[in-house]
XYZ file of C-alpha atoms in Angstrom:
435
model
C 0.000 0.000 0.000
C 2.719 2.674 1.028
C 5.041 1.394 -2.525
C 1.484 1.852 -4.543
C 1.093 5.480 -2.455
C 4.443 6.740 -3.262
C 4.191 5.648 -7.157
C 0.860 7.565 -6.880
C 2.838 10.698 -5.732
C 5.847 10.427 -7.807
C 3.575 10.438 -10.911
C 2.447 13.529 -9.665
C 5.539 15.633 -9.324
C 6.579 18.070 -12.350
C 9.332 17.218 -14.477
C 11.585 20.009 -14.311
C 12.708 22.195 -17.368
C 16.127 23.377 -18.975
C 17.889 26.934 -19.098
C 19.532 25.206 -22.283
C 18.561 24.549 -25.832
C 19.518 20.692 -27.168
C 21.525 22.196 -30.262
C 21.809 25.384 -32.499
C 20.600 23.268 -35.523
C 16.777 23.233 -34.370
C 16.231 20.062 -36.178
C 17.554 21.218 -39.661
C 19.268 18.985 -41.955
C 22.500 20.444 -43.418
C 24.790 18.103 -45.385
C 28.498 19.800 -47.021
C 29.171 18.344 -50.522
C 31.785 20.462 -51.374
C 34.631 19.248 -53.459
C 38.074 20.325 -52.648
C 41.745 19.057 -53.175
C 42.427 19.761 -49.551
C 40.838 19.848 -46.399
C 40.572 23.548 -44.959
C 42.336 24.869 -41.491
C 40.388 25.544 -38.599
C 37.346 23.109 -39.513
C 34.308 24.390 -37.623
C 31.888 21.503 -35.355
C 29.674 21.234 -38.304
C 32.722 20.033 -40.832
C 34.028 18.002 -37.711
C 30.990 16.154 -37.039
C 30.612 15.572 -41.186
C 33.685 14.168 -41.528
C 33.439 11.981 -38.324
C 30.103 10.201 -40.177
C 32.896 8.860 -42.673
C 32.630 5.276 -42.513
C 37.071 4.856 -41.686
C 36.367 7.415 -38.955
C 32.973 6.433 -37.262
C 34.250 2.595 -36.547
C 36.775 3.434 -33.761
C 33.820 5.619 -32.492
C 31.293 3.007 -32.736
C 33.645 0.728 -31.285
C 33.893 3.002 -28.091
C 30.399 3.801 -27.991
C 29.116 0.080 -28.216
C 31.549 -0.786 -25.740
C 30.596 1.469 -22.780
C 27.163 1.596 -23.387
C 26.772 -2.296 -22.814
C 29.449 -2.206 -20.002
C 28.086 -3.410 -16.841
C 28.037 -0.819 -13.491
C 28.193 -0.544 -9.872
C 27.657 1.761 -7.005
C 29.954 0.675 -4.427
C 30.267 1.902 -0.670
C 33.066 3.319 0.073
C 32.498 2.038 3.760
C 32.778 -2.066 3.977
C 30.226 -3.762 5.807
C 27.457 -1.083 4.093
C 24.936 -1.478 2.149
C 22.819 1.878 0.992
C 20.222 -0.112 -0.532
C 17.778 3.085 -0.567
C 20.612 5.689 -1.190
C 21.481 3.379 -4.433
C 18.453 2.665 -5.808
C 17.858 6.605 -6.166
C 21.455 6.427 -8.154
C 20.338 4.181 -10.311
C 17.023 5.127 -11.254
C 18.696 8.456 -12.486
C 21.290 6.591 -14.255
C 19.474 4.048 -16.478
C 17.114 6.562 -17.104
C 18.531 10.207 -16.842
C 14.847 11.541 -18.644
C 11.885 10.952 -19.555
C 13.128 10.178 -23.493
C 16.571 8.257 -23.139
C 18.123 5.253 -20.863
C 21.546 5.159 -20.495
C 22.809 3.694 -23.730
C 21.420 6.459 -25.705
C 22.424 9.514 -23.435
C 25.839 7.992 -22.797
C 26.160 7.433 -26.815
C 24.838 11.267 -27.197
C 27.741 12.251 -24.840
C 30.591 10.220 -26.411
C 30.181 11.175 -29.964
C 30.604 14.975 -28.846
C 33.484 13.871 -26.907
C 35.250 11.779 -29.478
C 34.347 14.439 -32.396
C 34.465 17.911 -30.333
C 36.157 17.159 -27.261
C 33.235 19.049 -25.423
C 30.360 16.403 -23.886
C 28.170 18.519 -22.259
C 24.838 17.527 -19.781
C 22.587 20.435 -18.061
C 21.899 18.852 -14.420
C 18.165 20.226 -13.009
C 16.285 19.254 -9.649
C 13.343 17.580 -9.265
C 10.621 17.133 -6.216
C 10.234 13.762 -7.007
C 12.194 11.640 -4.307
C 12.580 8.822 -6.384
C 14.213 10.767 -9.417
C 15.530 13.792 -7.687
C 17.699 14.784 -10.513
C 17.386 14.764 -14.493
C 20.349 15.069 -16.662
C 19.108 16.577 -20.782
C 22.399 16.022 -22.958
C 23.363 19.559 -24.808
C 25.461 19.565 -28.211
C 29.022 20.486 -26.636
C 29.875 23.188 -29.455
C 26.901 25.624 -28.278
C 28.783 25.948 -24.778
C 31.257 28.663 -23.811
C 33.844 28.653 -21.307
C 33.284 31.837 -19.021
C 36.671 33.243 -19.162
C 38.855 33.703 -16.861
C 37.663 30.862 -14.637
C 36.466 31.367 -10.712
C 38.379 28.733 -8.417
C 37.207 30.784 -6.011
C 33.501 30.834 -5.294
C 32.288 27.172 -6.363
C 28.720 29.054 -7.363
C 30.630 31.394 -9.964
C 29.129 31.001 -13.683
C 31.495 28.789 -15.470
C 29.543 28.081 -18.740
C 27.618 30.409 -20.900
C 25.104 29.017 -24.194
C 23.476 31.971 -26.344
C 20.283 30.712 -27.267
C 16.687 31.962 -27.971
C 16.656 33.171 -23.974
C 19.456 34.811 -24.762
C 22.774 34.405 -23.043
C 21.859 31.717 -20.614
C 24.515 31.255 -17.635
C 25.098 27.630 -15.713
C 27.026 27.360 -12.821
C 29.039 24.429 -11.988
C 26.988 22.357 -10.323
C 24.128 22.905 -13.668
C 25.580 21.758 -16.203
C 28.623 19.175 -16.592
C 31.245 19.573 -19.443
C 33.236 16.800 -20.297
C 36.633 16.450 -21.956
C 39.304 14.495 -22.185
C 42.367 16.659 -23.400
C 42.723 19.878 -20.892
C 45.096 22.586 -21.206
C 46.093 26.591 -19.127
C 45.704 27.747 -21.852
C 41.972 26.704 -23.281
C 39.535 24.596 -22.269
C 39.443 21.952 -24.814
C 39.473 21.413 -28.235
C 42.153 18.201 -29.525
C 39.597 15.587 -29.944
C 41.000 11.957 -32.307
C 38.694 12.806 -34.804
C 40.508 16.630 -34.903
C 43.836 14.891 -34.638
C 42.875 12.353 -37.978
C 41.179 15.240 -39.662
C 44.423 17.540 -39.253
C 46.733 14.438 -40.444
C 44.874 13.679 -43.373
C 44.972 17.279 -44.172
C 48.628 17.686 -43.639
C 49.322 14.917 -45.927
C 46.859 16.164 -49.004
C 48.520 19.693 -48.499
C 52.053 17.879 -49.037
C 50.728 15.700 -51.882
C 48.993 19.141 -53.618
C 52.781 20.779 -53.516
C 54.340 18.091 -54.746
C 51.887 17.752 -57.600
C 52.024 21.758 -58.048
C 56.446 21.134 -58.431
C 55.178 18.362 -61.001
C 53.301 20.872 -63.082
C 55.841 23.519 -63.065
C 59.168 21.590 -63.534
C 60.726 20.127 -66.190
C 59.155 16.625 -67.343
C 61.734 13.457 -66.084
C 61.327 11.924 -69.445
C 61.544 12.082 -73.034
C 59.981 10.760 -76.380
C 62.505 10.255 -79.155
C 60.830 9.690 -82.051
C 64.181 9.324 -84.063
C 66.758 10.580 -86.360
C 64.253 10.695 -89.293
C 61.660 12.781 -87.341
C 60.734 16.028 -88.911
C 59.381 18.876 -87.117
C 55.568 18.519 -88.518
C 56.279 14.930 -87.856
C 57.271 16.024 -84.259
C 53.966 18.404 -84.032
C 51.934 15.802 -85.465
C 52.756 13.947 -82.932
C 52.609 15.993 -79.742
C 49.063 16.982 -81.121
C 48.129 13.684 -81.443
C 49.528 12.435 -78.132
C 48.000 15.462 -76.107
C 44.675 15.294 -77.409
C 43.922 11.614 -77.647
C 46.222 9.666 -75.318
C 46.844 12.220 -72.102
C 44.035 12.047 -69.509
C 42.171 8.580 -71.589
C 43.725 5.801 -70.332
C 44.201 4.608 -74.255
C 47.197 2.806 -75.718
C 48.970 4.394 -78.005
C 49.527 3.014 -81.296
C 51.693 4.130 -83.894
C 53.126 3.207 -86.986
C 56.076 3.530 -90.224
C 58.627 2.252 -87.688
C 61.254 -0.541 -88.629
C 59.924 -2.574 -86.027
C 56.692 -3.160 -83.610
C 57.957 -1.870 -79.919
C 56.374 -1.371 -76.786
C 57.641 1.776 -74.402
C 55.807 2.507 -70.747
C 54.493 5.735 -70.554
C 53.747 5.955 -67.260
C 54.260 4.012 -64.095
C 51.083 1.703 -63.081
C 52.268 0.055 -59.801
C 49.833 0.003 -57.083
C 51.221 3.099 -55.350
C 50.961 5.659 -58.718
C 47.278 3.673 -59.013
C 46.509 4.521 -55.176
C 45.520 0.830 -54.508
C 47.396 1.596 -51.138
C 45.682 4.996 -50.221
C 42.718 3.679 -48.416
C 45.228 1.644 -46.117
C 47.186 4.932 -45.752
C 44.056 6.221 -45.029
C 42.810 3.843 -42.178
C 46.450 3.749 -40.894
C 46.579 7.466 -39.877
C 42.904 7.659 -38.937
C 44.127 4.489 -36.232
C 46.409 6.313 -34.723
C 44.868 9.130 -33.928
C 42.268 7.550 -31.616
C 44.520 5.071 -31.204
C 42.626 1.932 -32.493
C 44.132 -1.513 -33.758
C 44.802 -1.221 -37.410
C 44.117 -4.877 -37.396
C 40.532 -4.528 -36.636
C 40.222 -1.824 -39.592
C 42.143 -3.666 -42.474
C 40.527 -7.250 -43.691
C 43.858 -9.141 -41.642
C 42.652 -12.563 -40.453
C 43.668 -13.241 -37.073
C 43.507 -16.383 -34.828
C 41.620 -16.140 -31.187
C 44.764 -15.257 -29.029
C 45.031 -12.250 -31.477
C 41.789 -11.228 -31.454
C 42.096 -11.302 -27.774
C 45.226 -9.336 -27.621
C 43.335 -6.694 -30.156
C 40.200 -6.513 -27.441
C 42.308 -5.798 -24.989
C 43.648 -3.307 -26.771
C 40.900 -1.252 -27.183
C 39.735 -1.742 -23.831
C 42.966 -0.544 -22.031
C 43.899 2.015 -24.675
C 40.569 3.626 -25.746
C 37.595 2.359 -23.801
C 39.018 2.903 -20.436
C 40.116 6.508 -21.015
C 36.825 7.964 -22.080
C 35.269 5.433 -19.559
C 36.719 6.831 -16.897
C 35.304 10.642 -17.914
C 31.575 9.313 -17.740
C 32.838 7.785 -14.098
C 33.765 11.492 -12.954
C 30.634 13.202 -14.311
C 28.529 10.587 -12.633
C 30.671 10.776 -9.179
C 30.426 14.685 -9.492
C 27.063 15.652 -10.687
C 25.170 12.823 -9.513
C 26.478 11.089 -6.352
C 27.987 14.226 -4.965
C 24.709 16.537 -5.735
C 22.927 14.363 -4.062
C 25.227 14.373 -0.743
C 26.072 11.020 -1.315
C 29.704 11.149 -2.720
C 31.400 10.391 1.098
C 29.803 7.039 1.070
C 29.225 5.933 -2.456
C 31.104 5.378 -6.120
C 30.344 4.924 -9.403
C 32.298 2.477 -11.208
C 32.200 0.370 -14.561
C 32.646 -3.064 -14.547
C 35.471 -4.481 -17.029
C 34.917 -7.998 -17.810
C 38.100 -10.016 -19.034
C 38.674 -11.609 -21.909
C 39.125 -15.266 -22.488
C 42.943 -15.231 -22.422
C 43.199 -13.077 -19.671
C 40.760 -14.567 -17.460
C 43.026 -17.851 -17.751
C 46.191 -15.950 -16.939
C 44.651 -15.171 -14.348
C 43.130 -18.132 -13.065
C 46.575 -19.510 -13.241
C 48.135 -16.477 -11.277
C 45.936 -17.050 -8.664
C 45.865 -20.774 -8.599
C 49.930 -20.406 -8.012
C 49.501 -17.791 -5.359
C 46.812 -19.956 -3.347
C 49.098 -22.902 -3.653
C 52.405 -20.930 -2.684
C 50.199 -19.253 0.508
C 50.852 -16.031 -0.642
C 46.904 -15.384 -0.192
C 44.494 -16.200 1.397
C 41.147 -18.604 0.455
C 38.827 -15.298 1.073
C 40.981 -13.633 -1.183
C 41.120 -16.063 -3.932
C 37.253 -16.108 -3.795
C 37.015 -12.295 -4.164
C 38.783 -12.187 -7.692
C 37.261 -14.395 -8.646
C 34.087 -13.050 -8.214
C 32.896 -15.737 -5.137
C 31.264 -14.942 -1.642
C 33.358 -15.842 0.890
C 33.756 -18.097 3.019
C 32.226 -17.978 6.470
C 35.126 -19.961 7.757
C 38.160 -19.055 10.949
C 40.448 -20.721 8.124
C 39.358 -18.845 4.930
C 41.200 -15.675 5.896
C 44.582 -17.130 6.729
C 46.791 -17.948 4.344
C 49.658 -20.648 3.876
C 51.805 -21.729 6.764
C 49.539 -19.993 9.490
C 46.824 -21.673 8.347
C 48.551 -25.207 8.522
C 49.724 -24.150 11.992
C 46.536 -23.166 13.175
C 44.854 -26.425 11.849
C 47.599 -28.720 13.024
C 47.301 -26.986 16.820
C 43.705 -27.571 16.631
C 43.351 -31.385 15.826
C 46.639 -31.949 17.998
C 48.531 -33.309 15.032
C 51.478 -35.684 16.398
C 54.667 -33.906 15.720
C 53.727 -30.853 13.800
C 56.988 -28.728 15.215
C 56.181 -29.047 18.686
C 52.949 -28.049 18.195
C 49.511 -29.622 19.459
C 50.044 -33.215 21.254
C 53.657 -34.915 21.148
C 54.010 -38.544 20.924
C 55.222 -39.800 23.799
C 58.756 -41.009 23.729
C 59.057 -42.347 27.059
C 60.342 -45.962 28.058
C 57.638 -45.958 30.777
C 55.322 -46.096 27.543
C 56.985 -47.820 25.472
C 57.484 -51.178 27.904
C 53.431 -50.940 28.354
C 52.726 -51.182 25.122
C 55.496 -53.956 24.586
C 53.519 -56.037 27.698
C 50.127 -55.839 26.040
C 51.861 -57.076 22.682
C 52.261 -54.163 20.706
């Protein structure tokens, strides 16, 4: 009856609005299909986020997307022996589903793109009355927020972000709206996101390739036609007509005649790097480091388990981990501490192992039971048992052997627990009864 009153009540309570807009687009649809032979400076979001859809680019950021998003998290007391059931079940009700429209997989996916493409995640943080969702978290687009400048590390209620939208300029404190980025700096905010880093390298390298074909133009031409001794100079013209206007920029063979002889002479070079067979590898190759992301996983190489493996764990230590660790601060910060919880509780993701590793470390742990380096309890806990409710389960090796031994009275156990008697007194007795 008091669960059914409280849902009752909870239904009731008004969903509270936002001092911020979603995005400066307003639902419009703009697509760039401009050609150009290079890439220019100083992209803006808009060219950013275009050339992040490209289909090289978007799979590292798919790949970190999917992989948080079906990651697996706890709240965990900071104080053993704890629980919080009521304190976490608040946590969590805001977490897997921050508003009314998303659940976690799709806010945390809105948040990671911006990240990965702008550097700038950004979520506007408003109260509620409800006691069972007492905060709501509405994901912004990260390139509509300002950095009030200089910054307050003063007064923790200074304004420290500003969005100009249809209110106007609209002001958030710290503790409205969370801004996340990985790549921080004294002298800006943010700003060197992978996708920026790939989209700057690609550039660099189409700039060089554009000067070197400019220096092609202009110079002098490596080789020569040498149409022989007998060659006159209409023959000559003839031919330069001839060859500029039906063989240069056609892709035809040439075919000529009234020689003493049939040959064949290259004209130009066709290996695979003049026909840019290479260039999406190239491609994929600089785009990979810049996140950084396994070429391997990019470029159709076929790879047994263990590598596989190895590549997964990768991406989880060098990629997923990074970025998951941001979403673990802005949950700590703007959830758990706004809510006066952050002395007693943590957010944290949980990392399952892969195949391989969970073997290597079976094995490590199997060898450090066996060598009594650690304890049963302890062995349990990694991996992932209940312990034991036992006086031996939390001693390890030797002391638990001594502790056994002194117990049962084991004969002989280094003087410890009940000696065997040595003594002729003994020894004749049992001799007279036959023994």
């Amino acid at each position: 009856m008091l669960e059914k009153l409280k849902r009752i009540l909870a239904s009731t309570f008004k969903i509270p609005n936002t001092k911020s807009v979603p995005t400066d687009r307003y639902g419009s649809n703009l697509f760039y299909n401009k050609t150009k032979s290079t890439l220019p400076k100083n992209p803006s979001y808009k060219q950013l986020r275009e050339f992040a859809k490209n289909p090289i680019v978007s799979q590292p950021i798919e790949a970190v997307k999917d992989r948080i998003a079906k990651m697996k998290y706890e709240i965990k007391p900071k104080i053993a022996g704890r629980k919080y059931t009521k304190q976490i079940r608040i946590i969590k009700n805001i977490i897997d589903f921050p508003n009314v429209d998303q659940t976690r997989r799709s806010f945390e996916a809105m948040l990671l793109n911006d990240v990965l493409t702008l550097d700038a995640g950004c979520f506007e943080v408003c109260k509620s009355k409800n006691p069972n969702h007492p905060l709501y978290l509405y994901p912004i687009d990260g390139a509509t927020i300002q950095h009030v400048i200089p910054i307050d590390y003063v007064n923790p209620n200074a304004y420290k972000y500003m969005q100009c939208n249809d209110k106007g300029n609209v002001f958030f404190t710290r503790q409205e709206l969370c801004f996340i980025s990985k790549n921080k700096f004294t002298y800006k905010p943010f700003g060197l996101s992978p996708v920026l880093k790939a989209y700057d390298d690609i550039r660099n390298f189409l700039e060089v390739k554009d000067n070197a074909n400019e220096n092609v133009r202009i110079r002098t031409a490596d080789m020569i036609i040498d149409l022989g001794e007998n060659a006159t100079p209409e023959m000559i013209d003839a031919f330069r007509e001839y060859f500029s206007n039906e063989i240069e920029g056609t892709g035809k063979i040439p075919i000529v005649g009234g020689s003493k002889g049939v040959k064949t002479c290259q004209t130009r070079s066709f290996t695979q790097d003049n026909l840019y067979i290479n260039w999406s590898n190239f491609l994929i190759t600089m785009v990979s480091n810049s996140f950084p992301y396994p070429v391997e996983k990019m470029i159709n190489v076929s790879a047994d388990r263990s590598t596989n493996d190895d590549l997964e764990e990768r991406i989880i230590e060098e990629l997923v981990k990074p970025y998951a660790s941001l979403l673990e601060d802005a949950y700590n910060t703007h959830v758990i501490n706004a809510l006066g919880f952050g002395d007693i509780l943590e957010f944290k993701y949980v990392y399952e192992d892969s195949e391989n590793l969970k073997t290597k470390k079976w094995d490590r742990l199997n060898n450090a039971f066996i060598a009594g380096t650690i304890t049963q309890n302890e062995w349990r806990k990694e991996i992932g048992f209940d312990p034991l409710i036992s006086d031996y389960a939390d001693l390890a090796g030797d002391e638990r052997k001594a502790v056994i031994n002194k117990e049962l009275g084991t004969i002989g156990f280094n003087g410890v627990g009940s000696i065997k008697d040595q003594s002729d007194s003994k020894n004749k007795t049992i001799k007279e009864r036959g023994g």
